[in-house]
JSON list of C-alpha atoms in Angstrom, two decimals:
[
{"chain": "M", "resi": 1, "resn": "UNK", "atom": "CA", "xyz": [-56.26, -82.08, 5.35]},
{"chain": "M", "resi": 2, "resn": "UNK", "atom": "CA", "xyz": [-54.34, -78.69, 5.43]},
{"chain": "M", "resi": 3, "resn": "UNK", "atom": "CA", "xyz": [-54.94, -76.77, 2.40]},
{"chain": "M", "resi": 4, "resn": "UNK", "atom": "CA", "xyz": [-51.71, -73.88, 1.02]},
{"chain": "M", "resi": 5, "resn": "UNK", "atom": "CA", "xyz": [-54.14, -71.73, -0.77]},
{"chain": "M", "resi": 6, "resn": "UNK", "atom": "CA", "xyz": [-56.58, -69.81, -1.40]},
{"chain": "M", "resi": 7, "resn": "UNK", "atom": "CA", "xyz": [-59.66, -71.67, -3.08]},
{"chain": "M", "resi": 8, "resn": "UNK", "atom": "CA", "xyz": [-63.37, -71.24, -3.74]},
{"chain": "M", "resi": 9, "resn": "UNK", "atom": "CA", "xyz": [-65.80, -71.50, -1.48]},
{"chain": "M", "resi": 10, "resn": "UNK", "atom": "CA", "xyz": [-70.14, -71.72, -1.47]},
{"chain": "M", "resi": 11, "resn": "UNK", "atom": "CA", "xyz": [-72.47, -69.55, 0.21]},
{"chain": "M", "resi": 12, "resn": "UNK", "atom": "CA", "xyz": [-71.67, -71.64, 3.98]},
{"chain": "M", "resi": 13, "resn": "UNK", "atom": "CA", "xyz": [-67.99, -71.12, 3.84]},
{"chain": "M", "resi": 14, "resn": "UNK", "atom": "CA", "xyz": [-67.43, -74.62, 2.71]},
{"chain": "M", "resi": 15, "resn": "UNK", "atom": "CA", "xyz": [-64.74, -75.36, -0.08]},
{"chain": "M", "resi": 16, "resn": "UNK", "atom": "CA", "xyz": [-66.19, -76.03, -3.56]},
{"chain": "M", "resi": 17, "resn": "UNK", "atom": "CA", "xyz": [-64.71, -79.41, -5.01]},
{"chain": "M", "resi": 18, "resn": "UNK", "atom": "CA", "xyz": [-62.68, -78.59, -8.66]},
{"chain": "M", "resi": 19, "resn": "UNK", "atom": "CA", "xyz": [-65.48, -80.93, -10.60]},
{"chain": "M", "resi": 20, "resn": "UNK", "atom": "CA", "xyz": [-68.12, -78.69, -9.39]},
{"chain": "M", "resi": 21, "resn": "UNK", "atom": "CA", "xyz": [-66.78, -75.78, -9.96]},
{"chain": "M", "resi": 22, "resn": "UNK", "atom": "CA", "xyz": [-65.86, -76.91, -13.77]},
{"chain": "M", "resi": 23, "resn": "UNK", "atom": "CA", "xyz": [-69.52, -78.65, -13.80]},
{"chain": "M", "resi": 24, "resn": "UNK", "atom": "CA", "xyz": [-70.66, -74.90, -12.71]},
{"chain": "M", "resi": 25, "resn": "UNK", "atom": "CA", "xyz": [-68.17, -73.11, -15.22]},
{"chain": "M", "resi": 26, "resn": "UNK", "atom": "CA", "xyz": [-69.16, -75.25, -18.58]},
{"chain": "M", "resi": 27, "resn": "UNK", "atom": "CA", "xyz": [-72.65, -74.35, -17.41]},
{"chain": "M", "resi": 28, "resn": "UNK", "atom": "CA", "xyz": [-71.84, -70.97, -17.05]},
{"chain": "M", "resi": 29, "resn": "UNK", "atom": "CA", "xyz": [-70.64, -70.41, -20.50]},
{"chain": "M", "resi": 30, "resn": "UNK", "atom": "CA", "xyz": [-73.34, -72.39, -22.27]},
{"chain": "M", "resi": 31, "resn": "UNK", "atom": "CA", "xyz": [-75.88, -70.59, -21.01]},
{"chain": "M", "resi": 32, "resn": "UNK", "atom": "CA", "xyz": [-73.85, -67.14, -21.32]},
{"chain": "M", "resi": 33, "resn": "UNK", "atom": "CA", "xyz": [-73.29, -68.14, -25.63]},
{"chain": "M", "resi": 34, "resn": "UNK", "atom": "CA", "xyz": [-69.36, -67.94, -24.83]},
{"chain": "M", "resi": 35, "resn": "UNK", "atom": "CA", "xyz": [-67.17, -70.99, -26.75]},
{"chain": "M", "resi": 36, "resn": "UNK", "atom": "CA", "xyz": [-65.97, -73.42, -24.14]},
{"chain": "M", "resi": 37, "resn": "UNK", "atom": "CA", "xyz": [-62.91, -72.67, -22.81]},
{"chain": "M", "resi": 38, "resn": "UNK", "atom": "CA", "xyz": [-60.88, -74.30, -20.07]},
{"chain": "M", "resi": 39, "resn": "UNK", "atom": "CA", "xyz": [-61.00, -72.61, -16.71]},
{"chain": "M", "resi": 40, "resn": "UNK", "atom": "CA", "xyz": [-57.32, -72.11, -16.35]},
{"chain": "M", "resi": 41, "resn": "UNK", "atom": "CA", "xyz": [-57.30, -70.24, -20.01]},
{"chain": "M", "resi": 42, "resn": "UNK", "atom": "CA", "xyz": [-58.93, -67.05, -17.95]},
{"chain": "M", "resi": 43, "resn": "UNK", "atom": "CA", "xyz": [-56.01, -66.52, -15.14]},
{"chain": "M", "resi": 44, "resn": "UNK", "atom": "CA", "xyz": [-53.77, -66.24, -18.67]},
{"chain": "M", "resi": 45, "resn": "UNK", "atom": "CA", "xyz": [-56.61, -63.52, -19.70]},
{"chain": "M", "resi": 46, "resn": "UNK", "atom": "CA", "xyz": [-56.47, -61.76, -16.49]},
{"chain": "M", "resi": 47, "resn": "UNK", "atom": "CA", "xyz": [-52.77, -61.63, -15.96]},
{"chain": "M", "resi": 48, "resn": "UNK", "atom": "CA", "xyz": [-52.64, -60.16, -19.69]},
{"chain": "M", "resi": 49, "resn": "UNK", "atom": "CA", "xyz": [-55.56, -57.59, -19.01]},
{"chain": "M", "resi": 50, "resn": "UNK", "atom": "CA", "xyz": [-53.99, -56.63, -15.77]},
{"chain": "M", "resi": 51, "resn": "UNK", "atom": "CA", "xyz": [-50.77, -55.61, -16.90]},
{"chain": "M", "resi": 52, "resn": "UNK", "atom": "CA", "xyz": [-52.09, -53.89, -19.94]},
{"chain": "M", "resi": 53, "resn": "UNK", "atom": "CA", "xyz": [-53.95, -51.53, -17.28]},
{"chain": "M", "resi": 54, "resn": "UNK", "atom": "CA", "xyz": [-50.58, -51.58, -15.63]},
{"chain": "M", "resi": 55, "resn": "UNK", "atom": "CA", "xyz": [-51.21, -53.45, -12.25]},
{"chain": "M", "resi": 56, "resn": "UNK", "atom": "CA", "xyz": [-47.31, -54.08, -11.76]},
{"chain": "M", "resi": 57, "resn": "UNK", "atom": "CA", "xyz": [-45.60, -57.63, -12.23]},
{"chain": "M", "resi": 58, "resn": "UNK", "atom": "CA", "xyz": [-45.15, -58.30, -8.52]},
{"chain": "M", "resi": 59, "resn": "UNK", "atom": "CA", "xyz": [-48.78, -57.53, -7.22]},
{"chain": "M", "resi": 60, "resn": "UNK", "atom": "CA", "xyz": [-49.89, -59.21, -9.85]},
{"chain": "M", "resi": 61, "resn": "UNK", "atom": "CA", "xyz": [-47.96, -62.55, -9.37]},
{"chain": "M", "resi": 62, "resn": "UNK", "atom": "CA", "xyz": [-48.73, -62.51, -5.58]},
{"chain": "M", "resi": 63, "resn": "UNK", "atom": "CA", "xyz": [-52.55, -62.43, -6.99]},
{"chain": "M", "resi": 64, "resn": "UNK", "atom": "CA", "xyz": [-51.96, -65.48, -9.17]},
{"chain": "M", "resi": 65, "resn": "UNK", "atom": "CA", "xyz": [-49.97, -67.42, -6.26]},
{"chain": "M", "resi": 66, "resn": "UNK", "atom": "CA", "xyz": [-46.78, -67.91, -8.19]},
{"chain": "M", "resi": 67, "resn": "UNK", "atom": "CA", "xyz": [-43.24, -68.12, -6.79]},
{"chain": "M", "resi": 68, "resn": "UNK", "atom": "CA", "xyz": [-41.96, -65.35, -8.80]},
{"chain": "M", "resi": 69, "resn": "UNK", "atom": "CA", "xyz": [-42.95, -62.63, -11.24]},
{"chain": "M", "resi": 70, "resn": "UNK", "atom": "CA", "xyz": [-40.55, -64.32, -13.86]},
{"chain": "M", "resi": 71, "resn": "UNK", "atom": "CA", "xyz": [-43.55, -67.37, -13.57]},
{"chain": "M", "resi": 72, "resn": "UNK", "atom": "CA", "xyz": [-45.81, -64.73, -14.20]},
{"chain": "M", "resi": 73, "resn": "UNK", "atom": "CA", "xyz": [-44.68, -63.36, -17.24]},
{"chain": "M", "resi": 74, "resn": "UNK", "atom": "CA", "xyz": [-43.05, -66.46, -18.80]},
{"chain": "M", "resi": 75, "resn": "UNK", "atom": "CA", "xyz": [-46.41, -68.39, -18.31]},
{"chain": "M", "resi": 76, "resn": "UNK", "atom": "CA", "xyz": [-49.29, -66.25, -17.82]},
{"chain": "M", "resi": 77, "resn": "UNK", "atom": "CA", "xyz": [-48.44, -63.36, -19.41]},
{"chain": "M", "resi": 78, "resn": "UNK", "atom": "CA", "xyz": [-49.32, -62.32, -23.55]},
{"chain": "M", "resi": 79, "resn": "UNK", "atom": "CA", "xyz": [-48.95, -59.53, -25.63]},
{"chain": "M", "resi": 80, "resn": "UNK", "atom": "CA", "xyz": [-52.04, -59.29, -27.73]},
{"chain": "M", "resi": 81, "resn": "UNK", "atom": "CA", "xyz": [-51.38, -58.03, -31.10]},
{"chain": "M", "resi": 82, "resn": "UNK", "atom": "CA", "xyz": [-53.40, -54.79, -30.23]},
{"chain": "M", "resi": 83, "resn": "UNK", "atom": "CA", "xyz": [-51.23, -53.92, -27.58]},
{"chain": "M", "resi": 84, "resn": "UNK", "atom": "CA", "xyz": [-48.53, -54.21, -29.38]},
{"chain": "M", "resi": 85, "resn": "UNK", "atom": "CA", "xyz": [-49.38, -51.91, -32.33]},
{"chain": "M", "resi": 86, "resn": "UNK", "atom": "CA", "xyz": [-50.15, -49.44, -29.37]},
{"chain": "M", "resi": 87, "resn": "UNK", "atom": "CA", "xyz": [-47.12, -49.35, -27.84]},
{"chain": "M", "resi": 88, "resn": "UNK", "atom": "CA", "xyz": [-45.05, -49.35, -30.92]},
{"chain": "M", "resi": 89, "resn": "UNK", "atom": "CA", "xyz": [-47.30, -45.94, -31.67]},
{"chain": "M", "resi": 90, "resn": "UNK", "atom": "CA", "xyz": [-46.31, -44.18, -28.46]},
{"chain": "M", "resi": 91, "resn": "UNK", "atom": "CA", "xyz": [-42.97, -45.48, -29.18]},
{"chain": "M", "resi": 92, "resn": "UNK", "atom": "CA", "xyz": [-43.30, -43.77, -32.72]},
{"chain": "M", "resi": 93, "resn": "UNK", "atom": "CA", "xyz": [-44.61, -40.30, -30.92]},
{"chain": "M", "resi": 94, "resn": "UNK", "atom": "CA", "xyz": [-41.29, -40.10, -28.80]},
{"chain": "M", "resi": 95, "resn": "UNK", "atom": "CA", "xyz": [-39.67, -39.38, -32.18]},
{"chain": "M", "resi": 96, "resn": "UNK", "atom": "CA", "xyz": [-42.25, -37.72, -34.23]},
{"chain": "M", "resi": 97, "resn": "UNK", "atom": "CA", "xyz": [-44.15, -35.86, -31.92]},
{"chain": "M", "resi": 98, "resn": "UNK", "atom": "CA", "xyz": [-46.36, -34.06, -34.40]}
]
């Protein structure tokens, strides 16, 4: 079976199946304290946290394997309150530079 992607693999090379890398996930979290969270719910955390740092939209969606930046920000892509307040400050500082 040809595979189109990247995917996960063990220690031996081999490819890790999705159900044990979710088995291996929940696992992770439990024993980390973190609330359970679906798996895909942290590529929408990195591709917010990446931009904020200001990786650029097109490296960014070639990371995430998605057929266009537009994907990438329509999809993946938040503005966390935080951020926003930040930028609207700098914004603010353009015309009150004081």
């Amino acid at each position: 079976m040809e595979h189109g992607g990247v995917f996960l693999i063990n220690r031996k090379g081999k490819f890790i199946e999705p159900t044990v890398y979710a088995r291996r996930y929940k696992a992770i979290l439990k024993e980390l304290g973190i609330r359970d969270v679906k798996f895909h719910t942290t590529r929408h955390t990195f591709a917010t946290r990446a931009l904020e740092i200001g990786m650029d939209i097109k490296t960014l969606s070639e990371i995430l394997g998605h057929a266009s930046p537009t994907v990438t920000l329509n999809i993946c892509a938040h503005s966390l309150p935080e951020h926003k307040a930040k930028e609207m400050d700098r914004l603010g500082k353009m015309y009150n530079p004081s």
